[in-house]
Coordinates of C-alpha atoms in Angstrom, one line a residue:
M24 CA 0.2 -23.5 1.3
P25 CA -1.6 -24.5 -1.8
T26 CA -5.2 -23.1 -2.1
E27 CA -8.2 -23.9 -4.3
N28 CA -8.6 -21.4 -7.1
P29 CA -5.9 -19.3 -5.3
A30 CA -5.4 -16.3 -7.5
N31 CA -9.0 -15.2 -7.5
A32 CA -9.7 -12.0 -5.6
P33 CA -13.1 -11.5 -3.9
A34 CA -15.8 -9.8 -6.0
P35 CA -15.0 -6.1 -6.1
S36 CA -17.5 -3.4 -5.1
T37 CA -19.9 -1.9 -7.6
A38 CA -17.4 1.0 -8.1
A39 CA -14.5 -1.3 -8.8
V40 CA -16.1 -3.9 -11.1
Q41 CA -13.8 -4.5 -14.0
Q42 CA -15.1 -3.8 -17.5
A43 CA -16.3 -6.7 -19.5
A44 CA -13.7 -6.1 -22.1
P45 CA -10.3 -7.6 -21.3
H46 CA -7.5 -5.4 -20.0
Q47 CA -5.3 -4.1 -22.7
D48 CA -1.7 -3.5 -21.9
F49 CA 1.6 -4.7 -23.3
I50 CA 2.3 -7.3 -20.7
R51 CA -1.1 -9.0 -21.1
Q52 CA -0.6 -8.9 -24.8
I53 CA 2.7 -10.8 -24.4
V54 CA 0.9 -13.3 -22.3
R55 CA -1.9 -13.7 -24.8
D56 CA 0.6 -14.2 -27.6
D57 CA 2.6 -16.7 -25.6
L58 CA -0.5 -18.8 -24.9
A59 CA -1.7 -18.5 -28.5
A60 CA 1.7 -19.7 -29.8
G61 CA 1.8 -22.6 -27.4
R62 CA 4.9 -21.4 -25.6
H63 CA 3.1 -22.0 -22.3
S64 CA 0.1 -24.1 -21.3
A65 CA -0.5 -22.2 -18.1
I66 CA 0.7 -18.8 -16.7
H67 CA 2.8 -18.8 -13.6
T68 CA 3.8 -15.6 -11.8
R69 CA 5.2 -14.6 -8.5
F70 CA 5.4 -11.7 -6.1
P71 CA 8.8 -11.7 -4.4
P72 CA 9.1 -9.0 -1.6
E73 CA 12.1 -8.8 0.7
P74 CA 10.9 -9.2 4.3
N75 CA 12.9 -6.2 5.6
G76 CA 10.0 -3.8 6.0
Y77 CA 6.3 -3.3 5.5
L78 CA 4.7 -3.1 2.0
H79 CA 3.8 0.3 0.7
I80 CA 1.4 1.6 -2.0
G81 CA 4.0 1.1 -4.7
H82 CA 3.9 -2.7 -4.0
A83 CA 0.1 -2.6 -4.5
K84 CA 0.7 -2.3 -8.3
A85 CA 3.1 -5.2 -8.3
I86 CA 0.7 -7.4 -6.3
C87 CA -2.3 -6.5 -8.4
L88 CA -0.4 -7.1 -11.6
S89 CA 1.2 -10.4 -10.8
F90 CA -1.8 -11.9 -8.9
G91 CA -4.2 -10.3 -11.3
I92 CA -2.7 -11.7 -14.5
A93 CA -2.5 -15.1 -12.9
R94 CA -6.2 -14.8 -12.1
E95 CA -7.2 -13.5 -15.5
F96 CA -5.5 -16.3 -17.4
N97 CA -6.5 -19.1 -15.0
G98 CA -2.9 -19.6 -13.8
W99 CA -1.3 -19.2 -10.4
C100 CA 0.9 -16.8 -8.5
N101 CA 3.4 -17.7 -5.7
L102 CA 4.3 -15.5 -2.8
R103 CA 8.1 -15.8 -2.5
L104 CA 9.9 -14.1 0.3
D105 CA 13.4 -13.0 -0.9
D106 CA 15.2 -13.8 2.4
T107 CA 18.7 -13.6 1.1
N108 CA 19.8 -10.7 3.4
P109 CA 19.7 -12.0 7.0
G110 CA 20.0 -9.5 9.7
K111 CA 17.7 -7.0 8.1
E112 CA 14.7 -9.4 7.9
D113 CA 12.1 -10.0 10.6
P114 CA 9.3 -12.5 11.1
E115 CA 7.1 -9.5 11.9
F116 CA 7.6 -8.2 8.3
V117 CA 6.8 -11.7 6.9
Q118 CA 3.5 -11.8 8.7
G119 CA 2.8 -8.2 7.6
I120 CA 3.4 -9.1 3.9
K121 CA 1.0 -12.0 4.1
D122 CA -1.7 -9.9 5.8
D123 CA -1.3 -7.1 3.2
V124 CA -1.5 -9.5 0.2
R125 CA -4.7 -11.1 1.6
W126 CA -6.2 -7.7 2.5
L127 CA -5.8 -6.6 -1.1
G128 CA -7.9 -9.6 -2.1
Y129 CA -5.4 -12.2 -3.2
D130 CA -4.0 -15.5 -2.1
W131 CA -1.0 -17.4 -3.3
H132 CA -0.6 -20.8 -4.9
E133 CA 2.4 -21.6 -2.7
L134 CA 4.4 -19.7 -0.1
R135 CA 8.0 -20.0 -1.0
H136 CA 11.3 -18.6 0.3
A137 CA 14.5 -17.9 -1.5
S138 CA 16.1 -19.9 1.4
D139 CA 14.2 -23.0 0.2
Y140 CA 16.7 -23.0 -2.6
F141 CA 20.0 -22.3 -0.8
D142 CA 21.4 -25.7 -1.6
V143 CA 20.3 -25.3 -5.3
F144 CA 22.1 -21.9 -5.5
Y145 CA 25.3 -23.4 -4.0
R146 CA 25.3 -26.3 -6.4
A147 CA 24.6 -24.0 -9.3
A148 CA 27.6 -21.9 -8.2
L149 CA 29.8 -25.0 -8.2
K150 CA 28.5 -25.8 -11.7
L151 CA 29.4 -22.3 -12.9
I152 CA 32.9 -22.6 -11.4
G153 CA 33.4 -26.0 -13.0
D154 CA 32.3 -24.6 -16.4
G155 CA 34.9 -21.8 -16.0
L156 CA 32.1 -19.2 -15.6
A157 CA 32.8 -18.1 -12.0
Y158 CA 35.8 -17.4 -9.8
V159 CA 36.6 -16.5 -6.3
D160 CA 37.9 -13.0 -5.9
D161 CA 39.9 -11.5 -3.0
L162 CA 39.3 -7.8 -3.9
S163 CA 37.6 -5.8 -1.3
A164 CA 34.3 -4.1 -2.0
D165 CA 36.1 -0.7 -2.6
E166 CA 38.6 -2.3 -4.8
M167 CA 35.9 -4.1 -6.8
R168 CA 34.2 -0.8 -7.4
A169 CA 37.4 0.8 -8.6
Y170 CA 38.1 -2.1 -11.0
R171 CA 34.5 -2.0 -12.3
G172 CA 35.1 1.2 -14.4
T173 CA 32.5 3.8 -15.3
L174 CA 29.7 4.3 -17.8
T175 CA 32.3 5.6 -20.3
E176 CA 35.3 3.5 -19.4
P177 CA 35.6 -0.3 -19.3
G178 CA 36.5 -2.1 -16.2
R179 CA 39.7 -4.0 -15.4
H180 CA 40.2 -7.7 -14.8
S181 CA 40.7 -8.7 -11.2
P182 CA 44.2 -10.1 -10.6
Y183 CA 42.4 -13.2 -9.3
R184 CA 40.2 -13.7 -12.4
E185 CA 42.4 -16.4 -13.9
R186 CA 42.5 -18.7 -11.0
S187 CA 42.2 -22.4 -12.0
V188 CA 38.9 -24.2 -11.8
E189 CA 40.4 -26.4 -9.1
E190 CA 41.6 -23.5 -7.0
N191 CA 38.2 -21.7 -7.3
L192 CA 36.3 -24.9 -6.3
D193 CA 38.6 -25.3 -3.3
L194 CA 38.2 -21.7 -2.2
F195 CA 34.5 -21.7 -2.7
R196 CA 34.0 -24.9 -0.7
R197 CA 36.1 -23.3 2.1
M198 CA 34.0 -20.2 2.0
R199 CA 31.0 -22.5 2.5
E200 CA 32.7 -24.1 5.5
G201 CA 33.2 -20.7 7.1
E202 CA 36.9 -20.6 6.9
F203 CA 37.2 -17.0 5.7
A204 CA 36.2 -13.7 7.3
D205 CA 33.3 -11.6 6.2
G206 CA 34.1 -9.6 3.1
S207 CA 37.4 -11.3 2.5
K208 CA 36.3 -13.2 -0.6
T209 CA 33.5 -13.0 -3.1
L210 CA 32.3 -15.4 -5.8
R211 CA 32.0 -13.5 -9.1
A212 CA 30.6 -14.4 -12.5
K213 CA 33.1 -14.3 -15.3
I214 CA 31.3 -12.4 -18.0
D215 CA 32.8 -9.2 -19.6
M216 CA 34.6 -6.4 -17.8
A217 CA 34.3 -4.3 -21.0
S218 CA 30.5 -4.6 -21.3
G219 CA 28.5 -1.4 -21.8
N220 CA 26.1 -2.8 -19.2
I221 CA 27.9 -2.5 -15.9
N222 CA 25.8 -5.3 -14.4
L223 CA 27.6 -7.7 -16.7
R224 CA 31.1 -6.7 -15.5
D225 CA 31.8 -9.8 -13.5
P226 CA 29.0 -9.3 -10.9
A227 CA 29.1 -10.8 -7.5
L228 CA 27.2 -14.1 -7.1
Y229 CA 28.0 -14.9 -3.4
R230 CA 29.4 -13.0 -0.4
I231 CA 30.6 -14.2 3.0
R232 CA 28.2 -13.1 5.7
K233 CA 28.3 -14.9 9.1
V234 CA 24.9 -13.9 10.2
S235 CA 22.2 -16.3 11.5
H236 CA 19.3 -16.7 9.2
Q237 CA 15.7 -16.7 10.4
N238 CA 14.9 -19.9 8.5
T239 CA 18.2 -21.8 8.1
G240 CA 19.9 -20.7 11.4
D241 CA 23.7 -20.9 11.2
A242 CA 23.8 -23.4 8.4
W243 CA 25.1 -21.0 5.8
P244 CA 28.0 -18.5 6.3
I245 CA 27.7 -17.4 2.6
Y246 CA 24.6 -16.0 1.0
P247 CA 23.7 -15.5 -2.7
M248 CA 23.3 -12.0 -4.2
Y249 CA 19.9 -10.9 -5.3
D250 CA 20.3 -11.1 -9.1
F251 CA 21.6 -14.7 -8.8
A252 CA 19.0 -15.9 -6.3
H253 CA 16.1 -14.2 -8.0
A254 CA 16.7 -15.6 -11.4
L255 CA 17.2 -19.1 -10.2
S256 CA 14.2 -19.0 -7.9
D257 CA 12.0 -18.0 -10.8
A258 CA 13.5 -20.9 -12.9
M259 CA 13.0 -23.3 -10.0
E260 CA 9.3 -22.5 -9.6
G261 CA 8.5 -22.7 -13.3
I262 CA 7.6 -19.0 -13.4
T263 CA 6.6 -18.1 -17.0
H264 CA 6.5 -14.3 -16.7
S265 CA 8.7 -12.6 -14.1
L266 CA 7.2 -9.1 -13.8
C267 CA 9.6 -6.5 -12.4
T268 CA 9.7 -2.7 -12.2
L269 CA 11.8 -0.7 -14.7
E270 CA 14.9 -0.4 -12.6
F271 CA 15.5 -4.1 -13.3
E272 CA 15.6 -3.6 -17.1
D273 CA 19.4 -3.2 -17.1
H274 CA 19.6 -6.4 -15.0
R275 CA 17.7 -8.5 -17.5
P276 CA 20.8 -9.6 -19.4
L277 CA 22.3 -10.9 -16.1
Y278 CA 19.0 -12.6 -15.2
D279 CA 19.0 -14.4 -18.6
W280 CA 22.7 -15.2 -18.2
C281 CA 22.1 -16.9 -14.8
V282 CA 19.1 -18.8 -16.1
D283 CA 20.9 -20.0 -19.3
K284 CA 24.3 -20.9 -17.9
V285 CA 23.0 -22.8 -14.9
D286 CA 20.3 -24.5 -17.1
L287 CA 18.2 -26.0 -14.3
P288 CA 15.8 -28.0 -16.5
N289 CA 18.7 -30.0 -18.0
H290 CA 20.5 -30.5 -14.7
P291 CA 18.1 -32.2 -12.2
E292 CA 21.1 -33.1 -10.0
L293 CA 21.2 -29.4 -8.9
W294 CA 17.7 -29.4 -7.4
Q295 CA 17.0 -32.8 -6.0
S296 CA 17.3 -31.5 -2.5
V297 CA 14.2 -29.4 -3.1
V298 CA 12.2 -32.4 -4.2
A299 CA 13.6 -34.4 -1.2
A300 CA 12.3 -31.5 1.1
G301 CA 8.8 -32.1 -0.3
L302 CA 8.5 -29.1 -2.5
E303 CA 7.3 -29.2 -6.1
A304 CA 10.0 -28.4 -8.6
K305 CA 9.3 -27.7 -12.3
P306 CA 12.3 -25.9 -13.5
A307 CA 11.8 -23.9 -16.7
K308 CA 13.1 -20.8 -18.4
P309 CA 11.2 -17.7 -17.2
R310 CA 10.9 -14.4 -19.1
Q311 CA 11.5 -11.1 -17.3
I312 CA 9.3 -8.2 -18.3
E313 CA 9.6 -4.7 -16.8
F314 CA 6.9 -2.1 -16.1
S315 CA 6.8 1.3 -14.6
R316 CA 6.5 1.8 -10.9
L317 CA 3.5 3.4 -9.2
N318 CA 4.7 6.8 -8.3
L319 CA 2.3 9.2 -6.5
S320 CA 2.6 12.8 -5.7
Y321 CA 2.8 13.8 -2.0
C322 CA 4.3 10.4 -1.3
I323 CA 7.6 8.7 -0.6
T324 CA 8.2 5.0 -1.1
S325 CA 11.8 4.7 0.1
K326 CA 11.9 1.9 2.7
R327 CA 14.8 3.8 4.4
K328 CA 12.8 7.0 4.6
L329 CA 9.7 5.3 5.8
A330 CA 11.7 3.6 8.5
Q331 CA 13.2 7.0 9.4
L332 CA 9.7 8.5 9.8
V333 CA 8.9 5.7 12.3
G334 CA 12.2 5.7 14.1
E335 CA 12.3 9.5 14.6
H336 CA 8.6 9.5 15.7
H337 CA 7.4 11.8 12.9
V338 CA 4.5 9.3 12.8
D339 CA 3.0 6.8 15.3
G340 CA 4.3 3.6 13.7
W341 CA 4.3 1.6 10.5
D342 CA 0.5 1.5 10.5
D343 CA 0.0 5.2 11.2
P344 CA -2.8 6.3 8.9
R345 CA -0.6 9.1 7.5
M346 CA 1.8 6.5 6.2
N347 CA 1.5 5.1 2.7
T348 CA 2.3 1.6 3.9
L349 CA -0.5 -0.8 3.1
R350 CA -1.0 -1.2 6.9
G351 CA -1.3 2.6 7.2
L352 CA -3.7 2.9 4.3
R353 CA -5.8 0.1 5.7
R354 CA -6.0 1.8 9.2
R355 CA -6.9 5.1 7.4
G356 CA -9.9 3.3 5.9
F357 CA -8.7 3.0 2.3
T358 CA -10.4 0.0 0.7
P359 CA -8.8 -2.9 -1.3
A360 CA -11.4 -2.3 -4.0
G361 CA -10.4 1.4 -4.2
L362 CA -6.7 0.5 -4.5
R363 CA -7.5 -2.1 -7.2
L364 CA -9.5 0.5 -9.0
L365 CA -6.5 2.9 -8.9
I366 CA -4.2 0.2 -10.4
E367 CA -6.7 -0.5 -13.1
R368 CA -7.0 3.2 -14.0
V369 CA -3.3 3.9 -13.9
G370 CA -2.7 1.0 -16.3
V371 CA 0.6 -0.7 -17.2
S372 CA 3.3 0.9 -19.3
K373 CA 7.0 1.3 -19.8
Q374 CA 6.9 5.0 -19.2
N375 CA 7.7 6.3 -15.7
S376 CA 5.3 9.1 -14.5
V377 CA 3.9 10.6 -11.3
I378 CA 0.2 10.1 -10.6
D379 CA -1.6 12.9 -8.8
Y380 CA -2.5 11.8 -5.3
A381 CA -6.0 13.1 -6.0
V382 CA -6.5 10.2 -8.4
L383 CA -6.1 7.7 -5.5
E384 CA -8.4 9.7 -3.3
N385 CA -11.1 9.8 -6.0
C386 CA -10.9 6.0 -6.4
I387 CA -11.4 5.6 -2.7
R388 CA -14.3 8.1 -2.7
E389 CA -15.9 6.3 -5.7
D390 CA -15.7 3.0 -3.9
L391 CA -16.9 4.3 -0.5
D392 CA -19.8 6.3 -2.1
A393 CA -21.2 3.0 -3.2
T394 CA -20.3 0.9 -0.2
A395 CA -20.3 3.1 2.9
A396 CA -23.5 3.5 4.9
R397 CA -24.4 7.1 6.1
R398 CA -24.4 8.4 9.6
M399 CA -24.5 11.8 11.3
A400 CA -21.7 13.2 13.4
V401 CA -20.7 16.7 14.6
L402 CA -17.0 17.4 14.9
D403 CA -17.1 21.0 16.2
P404 CA -20.3 21.3 18.2
L405 CA -22.6 24.2 18.7
K406 CA -25.8 23.7 20.7
L407 CA -29.1 24.5 19.1
V408 CA -32.2 24.5 21.2
L409 CA -35.7 24.3 19.7
T410 CA -37.6 26.5 22.1
N411 CA -41.1 25.7 20.8
L412 CA -40.7 22.0 21.6
P413 CA -41.6 21.0 25.2
A414 CA -38.8 20.4 27.7
G415 CA -37.8 16.7 27.6
H416 CA -39.2 16.2 24.1
E417 CA -37.8 13.1 22.5
E418 CA -38.8 11.1 19.4
T419 CA -37.4 8.6 17.0
L420 CA -36.9 9.3 13.3
V421 CA -36.3 6.8 10.5
F422 CA -33.4 7.5 8.1
P423 CA -32.2 5.6 5.1
N424 CA -28.7 4.1 5.5
H425 CA -27.8 5.0 1.9
P426 CA -29.6 7.6 -0.2
K427 CA -28.8 5.7 -3.5
D428 CA -29.3 2.1 -2.4
E429 CA -32.4 0.9 -0.6
G430 CA -30.7 -2.4 0.0
F431 CA -28.8 -0.8 2.9
G432 CA -32.1 -0.5 4.8
T433 CA -33.0 2.1 7.4
R434 CA -32.1 3.0 10.9
E435 CA -33.7 4.8 13.9
V436 CA -32.2 8.1 14.9
P437 CA -33.2 9.8 18.2
F438 CA -34.2 13.4 18.1
A439 CA -34.7 15.8 21.0
R440 CA -35.3 19.4 21.8
E441 CA -31.5 20.1 22.0
V442 CA -29.2 19.1 19.2
W443 CA -25.6 19.6 18.3
I444 CA -24.8 21.3 14.9
E445 CA -21.5 22.1 13.3
R446 CA -20.2 25.5 14.5
E447 CA -19.3 26.4 10.9
D448 CA -23.0 26.0 9.9
F449 CA -23.8 29.3 11.7
A450 CA -22.5 32.7 10.9
E451 CA -23.5 35.8 12.9
V452 CA -22.3 37.9 10.0
P453 CA -22.6 35.6 7.0
P454 CA -20.3 36.0 4.0
K455 CA -21.8 36.4 0.5
G456 CA -23.4 33.2 -0.7
F457 CA -23.7 31.7 2.8
H458 CA -26.8 29.4 2.8
R459 CA -26.7 28.0 6.3
L460 CA -28.0 29.3 9.6
K461 CA -27.8 33.0 10.6
P462 CA -29.7 35.4 12.9
E463 CA -33.4 35.4 11.8
G464 CA -32.4 33.0 9.0
E465 CA -34.0 29.7 8.2
V466 CA -32.4 26.4 7.3
R467 CA -33.7 22.8 7.0
L468 CA -32.6 20.5 9.8
R469 CA -31.9 17.2 8.0
G470 CA -34.9 14.9 8.2
V471 CA -36.7 17.1 10.8
G472 CA -38.0 20.3 9.2
I473 CA -37.2 24.0 8.8
V474 CA -35.8 25.9 11.8
K475 CA -35.4 29.6 12.3
C476 CA -32.7 31.3 14.5
V477 CA -34.4 33.7 16.9
E478 CA -31.7 34.3 19.5
V479 CA -28.0 34.0 19.7
V480 CA -26.6 33.3 23.2
K481 CA -23.0 34.3 24.0
D482 CA -20.7 33.8 26.9
A483 CA -18.8 36.5 28.8
D484 CA -16.1 36.5 26.2
G485 CA -18.6 37.2 23.4
Q486 CA -18.3 33.7 22.0
V487 CA -21.5 32.1 20.6
V488 CA -22.4 29.2 22.9
E489 CA -26.0 28.5 22.0
L490 CA -28.6 29.1 19.3
R491 CA -32.3 29.4 20.2
C492 CA -34.5 28.4 17.3
T493 CA -38.0 27.5 16.5
L494 CA -39.1 24.6 14.4
D495 CA -41.9 25.2 11.9
P496 CA -44.2 22.2 12.7
E497 CA -45.8 22.4 9.2
T498 CA -42.5 21.5 7.6
R499 CA -42.0 18.2 9.4
H500 CA -41.3 15.2 7.2
G501 CA -44.5 13.9 5.6
L502 CA -46.5 17.0 6.0
P503 CA -47.6 19.3 3.1
G504 CA -45.3 22.1 4.4
A505 CA -42.3 19.8 4.1
D506 CA -42.0 21.0 0.4
R507 CA -41.4 24.6 1.4
K508 CA -38.1 25.7 -0.1
V509 CA -35.1 27.0 1.9
K510 CA -31.6 27.1 0.4
G511 CA -29.6 25.3 3.2
T512 CA -29.8 21.9 4.8
I513 CA -27.6 21.1 7.8
H514 CA -27.0 17.9 9.8
W515 CA -27.3 17.4 13.6
V516 CA -27.0 15.0 16.4
S517 CA -29.3 14.8 19.4
A518 CA -27.5 16.3 22.4
T519 CA -29.4 14.0 24.7
H520 CA -28.4 10.8 22.9
A521 CA -25.1 11.7 21.3
V522 CA -22.1 9.5 21.9
A523 CA -18.8 11.2 22.5
A524 CA -16.0 10.0 20.2
E525 CA -12.4 10.7 19.4
V526 CA -12.1 11.6 15.8
R527 CA -8.7 11.8 14.1
L528 CA -8.7 14.0 11.1
Y529 CA -6.0 12.8 8.7
D530 CA -4.6 14.4 5.6
R531 CA -1.6 14.0 3.3
L532 CA 1.6 13.5 5.2
F533 CA 3.6 15.9 3.0
S534 CA 2.7 19.4 2.0
V535 CA 4.4 19.5 -1.4
P536 CA 3.9 17.2 -4.4
A537 CA 7.6 16.1 -4.6
P538 CA 8.8 16.0 -0.9
D539 CA 12.2 14.4 -1.6
S540 CA 13.2 16.4 -4.7
E541 CA 15.1 19.0 -2.6
E542 CA 14.8 21.5 -5.4
D543 CA 13.9 24.2 -2.9
G544 CA 16.9 23.5 -0.8
K545 CA 15.0 21.8 1.9
S546 CA 15.1 18.3 3.3
W547 CA 12.3 16.0 2.6
L548 CA 11.5 16.0 6.4
D549 CA 11.0 19.8 6.2
H550 CA 7.9 19.0 4.1
V551 CA 6.1 16.9 6.7
N552 CA 2.7 18.4 6.9
P553 CA 2.0 19.6 10.5
E554 CA -1.7 19.5 9.8
A555 CA -1.7 15.9 8.6
K556 CA -3.3 14.8 11.9
R557 CA -5.7 16.7 14.2
V558 CA -7.7 15.1 17.0
V559 CA -11.1 16.4 18.0
Q560 CA -13.8 15.2 20.4
A561 CA -16.9 14.7 18.3
W562 CA -20.5 13.7 18.9
L563 CA -22.0 10.7 17.0
E564 CA -25.5 9.4 16.6
P565 CA -25.8 6.2 18.5
A566 CA -25.9 4.0 15.4
A567 CA -22.4 5.2 14.5
A568 CA -20.8 4.3 17.8
G569 CA -21.5 0.7 18.6
V570 CA -19.9 -0.9 15.5
E571 CA -17.0 -3.2 14.9
P572 CA -13.5 -1.9 14.1
E573 CA -12.9 -1.2 10.4
Q574 CA -16.6 -0.4 9.8
R575 CA -16.7 2.5 7.3
F576 CA -19.2 5.3 7.1
Q577 CA -19.9 8.5 5.3
F578 CA -20.4 11.1 8.0
E579 CA -22.9 13.2 6.2
R580 CA -21.4 16.5 4.8
L581 CA -18.1 15.8 6.5
G582 CA -16.3 12.9 4.7
Y583 CA -15.7 9.2 4.9
F584 CA -14.6 7.7 8.2
V585 CA -13.6 4.4 9.6
A586 CA -13.7 2.9 13.1
D587 CA -10.0 2.5 14.0
R588 CA -8.9 -1.1 13.7
V589 CA -6.7 -0.8 16.8
D590 CA -8.2 1.7 19.3
H591 CA -12.0 1.7 18.6
R592 CA -14.4 0.2 21.1
A593 CA -18.1 0.5 21.3
D594 CA -17.9 2.2 24.7
A595 CA -15.0 4.5 23.6
P596 CA -15.4 5.1 19.8
V597 CA -12.4 6.2 17.8
F598 CA -12.8 7.1 14.1
N599 CA -10.3 8.1 11.5
R600 CA -11.1 10.3 8.5
T601 CA -10.3 8.4 5.4
V602 CA -10.9 11.1 2.9
T603 CA -12.9 14.3 2.5
L604 CA -16.0 14.4 0.4
R605 CA -14.2 16.4 -2.3
D606 CA -10.7 17.3 -3.2
V607 CA -9.7 20.1 -0.8
W608 CA -6.2 20.2 -2.3
A609 CA -7.4 21.3 -5.7
R610 CA -6.2 24.7 -6.8
P611 CA -8.7 27.5 -6.8
A612 CA -9.7 28.7 -10.2
G613 CA -7.2 31.1 -11.8
Q614 CA -4.2 29.7 -9.9

C-alpha cells in the first residue's frame, strides 16, 4: 500500500523533538558517504518481522532506525513480513505488527511478504543447482549437525554432495511436486565445509514442509530458509541498506553469497512472475549493516518466554500492561514519542550493552510531563470534613489543566464540605520531617486554603476513619491570607462529586535486573514481581472520568495514568498507572 511521503512520523512532542543537528552514528555516516559517493540516488530500507508473535520493545529500535533513516534521507522503508515458517504464523500477529508500526508513528512505502517471492526463490535455487552451487542432501537434521563440525574442527562432506547437476535438478523438482516426506531431503548450498564460519558450511536453502501457508495455501510443499529468503527479498526490493542486529553479523558472508551468486539484477528471467503479479521490482545489491540490540534491565525479549508468560497466565494476555510488548506498553500508557526519545538517547552502536529500565521510564516521564493534563484523584481515601463550612456547602473552583502550559486551558473542579484525601497524607504520630496533616497541624488543601486538623475520629477497632478540620477563610485563593506559609500541600477530591474508578497500579514485571540470567540458581519465572499489579478503587474528580480511552493524565502527586484502551468507559472508569512521578526503584543513598 504505497503512501504519500510515507516514512515521515508525526511531529513529536516538545519533549521528544529531535535536535537541529543531524544524528551522528556509524550507520548514518555510512549512508551519508554512500550518497556523497553516488553509490545510491535514494535510500531504501525495510523492517522484516516474522509474524509469529507480537512485537516487543526490542523491535522498537529496529523500527525507529529503519523507518527513521528512510525519513531523514528522504527515502522509503518497506514493511516486509517474513512469512517463511508456516504453522507458527497467524493473521492476528500480522495485524498486530501493522498496528504497532503505525502507533510508533511510521508508515511503510509498500507492504511486502517473503511469500510474494516464493517463485523467485525457487527459480533462484534452480539457477544455483545449474551453476553447481547447490545440491539435494538426504542427511537427516541430526546427521547434518554431526557432519557440520565444531568451532575448532572442520565439517565433513555429505555423501550426497557430489550428485550431478541433472540428478539435483530432478530431485529438487520432485521436492517441489511434493513427492518426498517432510525432512527426508534438503537443498543445501555448496560452499565450504572447512570454513571457519559455520554458517558457510553448506547451509540449508530449502526444506520440505507440507504445511498450508496463510497466503499461498497448499501451493508449496517446500519453503526457503531464512538466510536465503531474506537476502533475496532485500535484493528484489532494491533495499540499499539492510539493517540487522548483531547476531546476524556472522551471517553476512552467507547473505552476500546468496545475493552475489543468484545475481538477480542480471537475471530478470528469475523475477518476471513478480512483475506479472503487479509488484514493482528493482533488483539491486543490498548492503547488510549490523547494530546492537536494545537490551533493557528488568526485561525479557524472548518470544518463547513472552508466549510462556501468556500461556501460563502469569499475565492477562499479550497486551497486559506489565508486558514489554508494544501492545502492552501502549495499554500501560507509554507514548510513541517517549519510546522514540529513548531510541534517540540510547543511540546506535556495535557494542552490546544493557540499558537501565529507569532510562525508559524517565523518557516516558519527560514526554508526559509536557503532554499530559493534570487531574486530581485519591487512591486510598480518608474522609476529611471541614466543620466550619455549612452542611451542604458546594462551590466550583477553577484549576489550570497544566501548571507549565497555559495553552492547556482551565477546568472547573467541584468542592464541598466533605472531601477525600490520601490516607498517607495524615499521620497521627508523624515521623521526623513529615509535612502533611497531623493532629492540630496545618496543611494547604490544594487550590482551596489552609486547613487545621482539630479532631481525629476512629472506629471500634481504633482505625482512623475521619478527620474533622477547619478551613481558615482568610487563606482562600485570591485573598491576602493566601500567602500565609505552611510546609505541606495535599490534593483532594470532593466526596459529594467524586467518581468511583478502578485503578490498576502497574510496576516492573520482574523484581531483578537480569531475570533470565539464572546466576542465583532460580528460574526466570521465580523473579516475576508479585507486586507488579495491584487494583484499587479510587475516587476521581469528574473531569478525569468522562474521557475517551487512552487519554493520559498526571494524577497530581501520584503519577501518570491512562484511561485503559480496552476496559475504560465514562460510566465505569478504568485507569492504568503508566509510571510514578519519580524513580521508586532507585537505590537509597549509601547502598
